[in-house]
Short mmCIF file of C-alpha atoms in Angstrom, two decimals:
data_model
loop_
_atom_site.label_atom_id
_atom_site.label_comp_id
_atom_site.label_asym_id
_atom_site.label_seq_id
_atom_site.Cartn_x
_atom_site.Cartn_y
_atom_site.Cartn_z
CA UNK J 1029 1.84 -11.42 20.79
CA UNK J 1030 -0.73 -14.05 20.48
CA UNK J 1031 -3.59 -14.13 18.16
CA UNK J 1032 -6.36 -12.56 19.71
CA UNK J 1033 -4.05 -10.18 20.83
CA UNK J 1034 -3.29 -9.03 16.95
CA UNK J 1035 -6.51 -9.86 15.86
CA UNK J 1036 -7.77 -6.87 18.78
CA UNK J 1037 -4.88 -4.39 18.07
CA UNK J 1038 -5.83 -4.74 14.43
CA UNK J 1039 -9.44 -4.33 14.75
CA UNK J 1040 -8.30 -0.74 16.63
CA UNK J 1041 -6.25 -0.01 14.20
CA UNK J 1042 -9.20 -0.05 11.18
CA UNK J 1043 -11.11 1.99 13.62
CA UNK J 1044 -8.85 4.73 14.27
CA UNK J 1045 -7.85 4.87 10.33
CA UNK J 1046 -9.02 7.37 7.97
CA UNK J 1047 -7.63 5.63 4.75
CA UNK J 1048 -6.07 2.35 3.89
CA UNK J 1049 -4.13 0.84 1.07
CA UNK J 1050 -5.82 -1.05 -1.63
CA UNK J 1051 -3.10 -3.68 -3.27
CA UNK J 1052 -4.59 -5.68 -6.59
CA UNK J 1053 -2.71 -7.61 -9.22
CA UNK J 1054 -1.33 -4.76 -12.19
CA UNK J 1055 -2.42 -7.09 -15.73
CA UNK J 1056 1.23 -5.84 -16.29
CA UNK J 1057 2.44 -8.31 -13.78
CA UNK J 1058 3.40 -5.45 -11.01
CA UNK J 1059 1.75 -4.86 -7.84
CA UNK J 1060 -0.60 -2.03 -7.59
CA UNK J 1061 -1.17 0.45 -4.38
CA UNK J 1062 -3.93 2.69 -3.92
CA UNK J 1063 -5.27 4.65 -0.72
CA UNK J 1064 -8.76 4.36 -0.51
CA UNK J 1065 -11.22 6.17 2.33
CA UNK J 1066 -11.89 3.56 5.24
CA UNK J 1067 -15.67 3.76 5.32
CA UNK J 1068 -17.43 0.64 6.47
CA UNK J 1069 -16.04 -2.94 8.00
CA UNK J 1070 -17.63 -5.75 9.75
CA UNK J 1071 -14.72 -7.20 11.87
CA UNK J 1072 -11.77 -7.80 9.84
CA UNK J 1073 -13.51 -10.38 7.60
CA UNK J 1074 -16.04 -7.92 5.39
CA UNK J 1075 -14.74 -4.35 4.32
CA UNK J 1076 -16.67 -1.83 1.88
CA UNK J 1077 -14.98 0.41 -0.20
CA UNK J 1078 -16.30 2.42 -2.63
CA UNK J 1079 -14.97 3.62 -6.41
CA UNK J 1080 -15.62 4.60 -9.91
CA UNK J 1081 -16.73 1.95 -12.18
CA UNK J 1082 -14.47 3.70 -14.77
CA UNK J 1083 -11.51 3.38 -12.68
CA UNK J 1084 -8.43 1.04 -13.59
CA UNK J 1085 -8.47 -0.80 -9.87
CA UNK J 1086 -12.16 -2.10 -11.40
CA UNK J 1087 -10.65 -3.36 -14.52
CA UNK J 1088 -7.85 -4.98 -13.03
CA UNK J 1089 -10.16 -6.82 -10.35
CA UNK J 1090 -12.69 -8.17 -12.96
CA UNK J 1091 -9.46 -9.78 -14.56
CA UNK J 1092 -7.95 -10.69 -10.88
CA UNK J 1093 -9.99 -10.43 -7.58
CA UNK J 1094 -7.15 -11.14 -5.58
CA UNK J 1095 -6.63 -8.25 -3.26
CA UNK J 1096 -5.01 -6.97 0.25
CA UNK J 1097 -6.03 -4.33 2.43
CA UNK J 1098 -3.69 -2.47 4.85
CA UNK J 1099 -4.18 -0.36 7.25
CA UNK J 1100 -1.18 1.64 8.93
CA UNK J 1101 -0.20 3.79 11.72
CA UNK J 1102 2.89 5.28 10.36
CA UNK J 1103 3.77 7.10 14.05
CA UNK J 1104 3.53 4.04 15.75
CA UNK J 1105 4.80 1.38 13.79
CA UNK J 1106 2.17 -0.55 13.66
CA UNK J 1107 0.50 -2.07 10.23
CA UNK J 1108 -2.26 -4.66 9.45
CA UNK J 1109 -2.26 -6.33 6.45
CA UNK J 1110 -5.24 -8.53 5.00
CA UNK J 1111 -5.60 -10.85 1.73
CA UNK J 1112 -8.54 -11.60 0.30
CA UNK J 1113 -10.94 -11.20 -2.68
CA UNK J 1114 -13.01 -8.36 -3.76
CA UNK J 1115 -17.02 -8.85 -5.47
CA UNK J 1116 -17.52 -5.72 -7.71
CA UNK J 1117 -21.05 -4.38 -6.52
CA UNK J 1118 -23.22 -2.41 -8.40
CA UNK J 1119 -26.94 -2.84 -6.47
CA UNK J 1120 -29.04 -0.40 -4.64
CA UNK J 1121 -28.68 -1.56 -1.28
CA UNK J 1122 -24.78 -1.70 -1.51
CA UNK J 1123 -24.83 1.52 -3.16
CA UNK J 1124 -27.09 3.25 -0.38
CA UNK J 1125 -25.52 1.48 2.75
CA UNK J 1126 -21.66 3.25 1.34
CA UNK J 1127 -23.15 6.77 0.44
CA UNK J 1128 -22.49 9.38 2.59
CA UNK J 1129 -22.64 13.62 2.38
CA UNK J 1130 -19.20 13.68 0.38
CA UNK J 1131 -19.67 10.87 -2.72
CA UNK J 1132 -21.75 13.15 -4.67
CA UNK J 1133 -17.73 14.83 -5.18
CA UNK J 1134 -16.97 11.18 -6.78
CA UNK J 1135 -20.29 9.77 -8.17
CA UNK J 1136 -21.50 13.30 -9.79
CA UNK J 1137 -25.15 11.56 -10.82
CA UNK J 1138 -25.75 10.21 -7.17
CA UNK J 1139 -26.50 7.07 -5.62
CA UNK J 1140 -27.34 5.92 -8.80
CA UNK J 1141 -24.26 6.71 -10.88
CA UNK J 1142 -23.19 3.96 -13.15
CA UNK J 1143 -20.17 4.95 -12.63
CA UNK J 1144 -20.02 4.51 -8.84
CA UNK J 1145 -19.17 0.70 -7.58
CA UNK J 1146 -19.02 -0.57 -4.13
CA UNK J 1147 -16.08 -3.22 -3.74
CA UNK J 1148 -16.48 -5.61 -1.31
CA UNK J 1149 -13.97 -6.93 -0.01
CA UNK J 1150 -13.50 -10.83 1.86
CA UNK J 1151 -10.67 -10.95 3.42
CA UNK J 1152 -9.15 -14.63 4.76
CA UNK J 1153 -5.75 -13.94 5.52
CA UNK J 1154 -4.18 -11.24 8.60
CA UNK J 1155 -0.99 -10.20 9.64
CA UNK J 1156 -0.34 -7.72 12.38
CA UNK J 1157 2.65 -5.53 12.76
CA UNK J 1158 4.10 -4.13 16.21
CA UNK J 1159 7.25 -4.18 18.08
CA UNK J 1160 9.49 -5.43 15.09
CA UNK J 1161 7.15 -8.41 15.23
CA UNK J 1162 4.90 -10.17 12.72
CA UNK J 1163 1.63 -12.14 13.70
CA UNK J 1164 -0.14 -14.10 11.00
CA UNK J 1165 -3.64 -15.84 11.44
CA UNK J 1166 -6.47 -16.55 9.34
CA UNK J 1167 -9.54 -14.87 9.25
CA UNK J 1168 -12.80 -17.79 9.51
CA UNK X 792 -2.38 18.98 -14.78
CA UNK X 793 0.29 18.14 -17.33
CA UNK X 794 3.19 15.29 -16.94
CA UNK X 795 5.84 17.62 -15.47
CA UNK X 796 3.61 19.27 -13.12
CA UNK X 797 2.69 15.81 -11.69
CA UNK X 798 6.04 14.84 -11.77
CA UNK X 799 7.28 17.80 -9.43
CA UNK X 800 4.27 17.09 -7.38
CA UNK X 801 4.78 14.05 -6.92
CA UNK X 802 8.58 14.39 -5.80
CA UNK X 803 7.16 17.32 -3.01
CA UNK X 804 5.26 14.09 -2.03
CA UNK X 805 7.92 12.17 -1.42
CA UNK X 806 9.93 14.55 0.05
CA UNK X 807 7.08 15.20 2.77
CA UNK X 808 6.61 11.41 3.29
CA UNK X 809 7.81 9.40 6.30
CA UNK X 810 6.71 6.53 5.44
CA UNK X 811 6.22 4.72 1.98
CA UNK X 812 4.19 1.69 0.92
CA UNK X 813 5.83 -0.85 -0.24
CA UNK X 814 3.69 -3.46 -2.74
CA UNK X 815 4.97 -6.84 -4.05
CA UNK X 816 3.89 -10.49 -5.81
CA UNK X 817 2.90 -12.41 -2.61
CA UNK X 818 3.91 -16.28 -3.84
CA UNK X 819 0.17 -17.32 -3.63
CA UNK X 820 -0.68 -14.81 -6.05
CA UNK X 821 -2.03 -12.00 -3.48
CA UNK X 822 -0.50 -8.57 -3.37
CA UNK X 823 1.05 -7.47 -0.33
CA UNK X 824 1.58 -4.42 1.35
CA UNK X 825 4.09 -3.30 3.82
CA UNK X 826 4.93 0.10 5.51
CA UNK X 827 8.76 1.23 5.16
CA UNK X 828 10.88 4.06 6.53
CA UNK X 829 11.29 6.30 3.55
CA UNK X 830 14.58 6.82 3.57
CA UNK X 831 16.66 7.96 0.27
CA UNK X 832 15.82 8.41 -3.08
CA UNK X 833 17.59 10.47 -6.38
CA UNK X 834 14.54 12.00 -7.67
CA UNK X 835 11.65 9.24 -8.71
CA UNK X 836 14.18 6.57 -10.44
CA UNK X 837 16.21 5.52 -7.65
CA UNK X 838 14.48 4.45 -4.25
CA UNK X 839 16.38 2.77 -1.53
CA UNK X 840 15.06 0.96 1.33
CA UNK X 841 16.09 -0.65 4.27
CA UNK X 842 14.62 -4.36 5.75
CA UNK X 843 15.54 -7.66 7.25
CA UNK X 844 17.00 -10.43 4.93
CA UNK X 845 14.81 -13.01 7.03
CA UNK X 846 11.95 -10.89 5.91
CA UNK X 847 9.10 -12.48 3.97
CA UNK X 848 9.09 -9.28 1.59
CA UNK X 849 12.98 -9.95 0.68
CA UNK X 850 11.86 -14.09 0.49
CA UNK X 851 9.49 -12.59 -2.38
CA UNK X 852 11.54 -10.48 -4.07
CA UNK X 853 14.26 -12.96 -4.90
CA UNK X 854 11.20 -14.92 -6.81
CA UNK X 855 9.61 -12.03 -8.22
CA UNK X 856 11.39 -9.05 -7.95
CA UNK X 857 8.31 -6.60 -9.64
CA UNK X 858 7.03 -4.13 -6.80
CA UNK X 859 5.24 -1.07 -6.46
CA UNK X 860 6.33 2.06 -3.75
CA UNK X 861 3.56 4.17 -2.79
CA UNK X 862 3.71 7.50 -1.14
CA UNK X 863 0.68 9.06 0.20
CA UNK X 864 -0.99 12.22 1.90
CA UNK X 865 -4.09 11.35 3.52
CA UNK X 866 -5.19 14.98 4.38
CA UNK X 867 -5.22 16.25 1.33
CA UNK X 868 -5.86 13.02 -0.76
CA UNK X 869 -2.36 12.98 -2.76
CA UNK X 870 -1.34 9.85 -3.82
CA UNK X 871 1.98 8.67 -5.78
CA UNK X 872 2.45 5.03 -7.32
CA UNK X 873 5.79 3.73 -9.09
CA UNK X 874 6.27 0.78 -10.26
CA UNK X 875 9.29 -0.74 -11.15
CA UNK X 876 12.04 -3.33 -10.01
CA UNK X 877 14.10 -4.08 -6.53
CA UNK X 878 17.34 -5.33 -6.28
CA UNK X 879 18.61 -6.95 -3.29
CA UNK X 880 22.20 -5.19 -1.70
CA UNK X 881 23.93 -6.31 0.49
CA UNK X 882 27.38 -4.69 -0.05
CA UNK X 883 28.96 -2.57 2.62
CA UNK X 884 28.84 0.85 0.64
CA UNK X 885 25.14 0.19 0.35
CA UNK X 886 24.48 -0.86 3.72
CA UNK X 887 26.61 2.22 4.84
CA UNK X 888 24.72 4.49 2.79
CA UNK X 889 21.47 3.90 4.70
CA UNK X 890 22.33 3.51 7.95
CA UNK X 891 21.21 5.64 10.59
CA UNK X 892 20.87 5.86 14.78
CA UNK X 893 18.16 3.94 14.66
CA UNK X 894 18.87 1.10 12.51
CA UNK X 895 20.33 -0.99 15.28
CA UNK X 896 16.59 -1.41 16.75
CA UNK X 897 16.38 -3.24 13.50
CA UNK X 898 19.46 -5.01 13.08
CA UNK X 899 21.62 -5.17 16.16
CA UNK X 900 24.76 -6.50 14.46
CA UNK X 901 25.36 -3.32 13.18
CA UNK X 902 26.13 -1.96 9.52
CA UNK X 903 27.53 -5.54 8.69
CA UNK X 904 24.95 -7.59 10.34
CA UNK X 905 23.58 -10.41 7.81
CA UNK X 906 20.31 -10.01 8.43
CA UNK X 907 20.60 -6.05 7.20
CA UNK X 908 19.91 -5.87 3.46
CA UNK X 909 18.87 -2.93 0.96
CA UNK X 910 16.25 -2.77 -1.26
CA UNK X 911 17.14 -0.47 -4.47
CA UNK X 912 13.95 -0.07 -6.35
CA UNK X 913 14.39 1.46 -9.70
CA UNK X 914 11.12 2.69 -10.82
CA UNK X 915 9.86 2.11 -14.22
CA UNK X 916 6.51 4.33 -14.65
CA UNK X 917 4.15 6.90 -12.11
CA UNK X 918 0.99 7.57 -11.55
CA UNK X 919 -0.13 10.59 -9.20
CA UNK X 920 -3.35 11.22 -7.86
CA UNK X 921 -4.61 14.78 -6.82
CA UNK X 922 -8.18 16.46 -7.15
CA UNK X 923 -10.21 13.21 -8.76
CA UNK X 924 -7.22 13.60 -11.58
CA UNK X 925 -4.33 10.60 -12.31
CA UNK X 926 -1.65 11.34 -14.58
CA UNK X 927 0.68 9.07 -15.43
CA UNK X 928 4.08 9.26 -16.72
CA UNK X 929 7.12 6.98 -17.83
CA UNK X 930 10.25 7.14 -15.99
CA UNK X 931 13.08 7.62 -17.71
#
């Protein structure tokens, strides 16, 4: 599979996911997983997520930004992973452009909940997964 | 919900689960993320898992062998995280032990091909997720 090729089949693959996996740096030393709802991307090089504030994944990234995504379609064997770095956001516009009908479940006071963040994530690094094979390419 | 409760929770998790996620120390400092075939496990210590010695995850492991496996149910927003450690097998009892009728897709030398090797994670701590709620717990 060439590049564009992975690149394409990965771009599908966001689109047809409901959640992915959030990966960050445990200050223990150990990797951390956690699913997250797949709400907004641009390409494969911006992705929005949104969490608590209060949350441990937001006090781990303030100490480590370093970050992958992954997205995975577990009846087809097929997984994208991307590496990057996450900006903690906190503004209106961020805030408003992630909120949809269900957040008021997570973020209680509404849009403007201090304790709802938006992280956004920059990713520079792909790999695609199909067919027992690997393709890696970087993200400009 | 109380540590036991979350513990037997999480174990109907992984029970359910056909996949699992599988986190480690990337060598640039990133976490990774890949999808594997969940397998075997002896309650939440002992997790084995199957992959390709040429695999970059295995090429990690032998430098850092802290990981994180991660089982989740996207419909109804269930999520299990241990962390813990991975050694790499590659005796015959192990290899034996996991092999199935479809592990020659992935390594077609059979049970004693080189490039077959087990991953025995031996987790350390847990964390599950259910209804906005983590609990966490110590492994013993």
């Amino acid at each position: 599979m060439d590049k564009q090729e992975a690149i394409n089949e990965g771009l599908k693959l966001i689109d047809q996911s409901k959640i992915c996996l959030l990966g960050t740096n445990g200050e223990d030393g150990f990797p951390n997983i956690k699913a997250m709802m797949n709400i907004k991307h641009e390409g494969m090089k911006k992705i929005w997520l949104s969490t608590n504030t209060s949350s441990k994944r937001v006090q781990q990234l303030k100490k480590d930004n370093r970050a992958s995504v992954y997205y995975v379609d577990e009846s087809n064997f097929k997984g994208l992973m991307l590496t990057g770095t996450i900006q903690i956001l906190q503004d209106l516009q961020s805030r408003q452009m992630l909120w949809d009908e269900g957040s008021e479940k997570y973020y209680p006071l509404g849009v403007e909940d201090p304790d709802y963040s938006v992280l956004y994530f920059t990713a520079h690094r792909g790999n695609y997964y199909h067919r027992l094979k690997n393709t890696t390419f970087e993200i400009e």
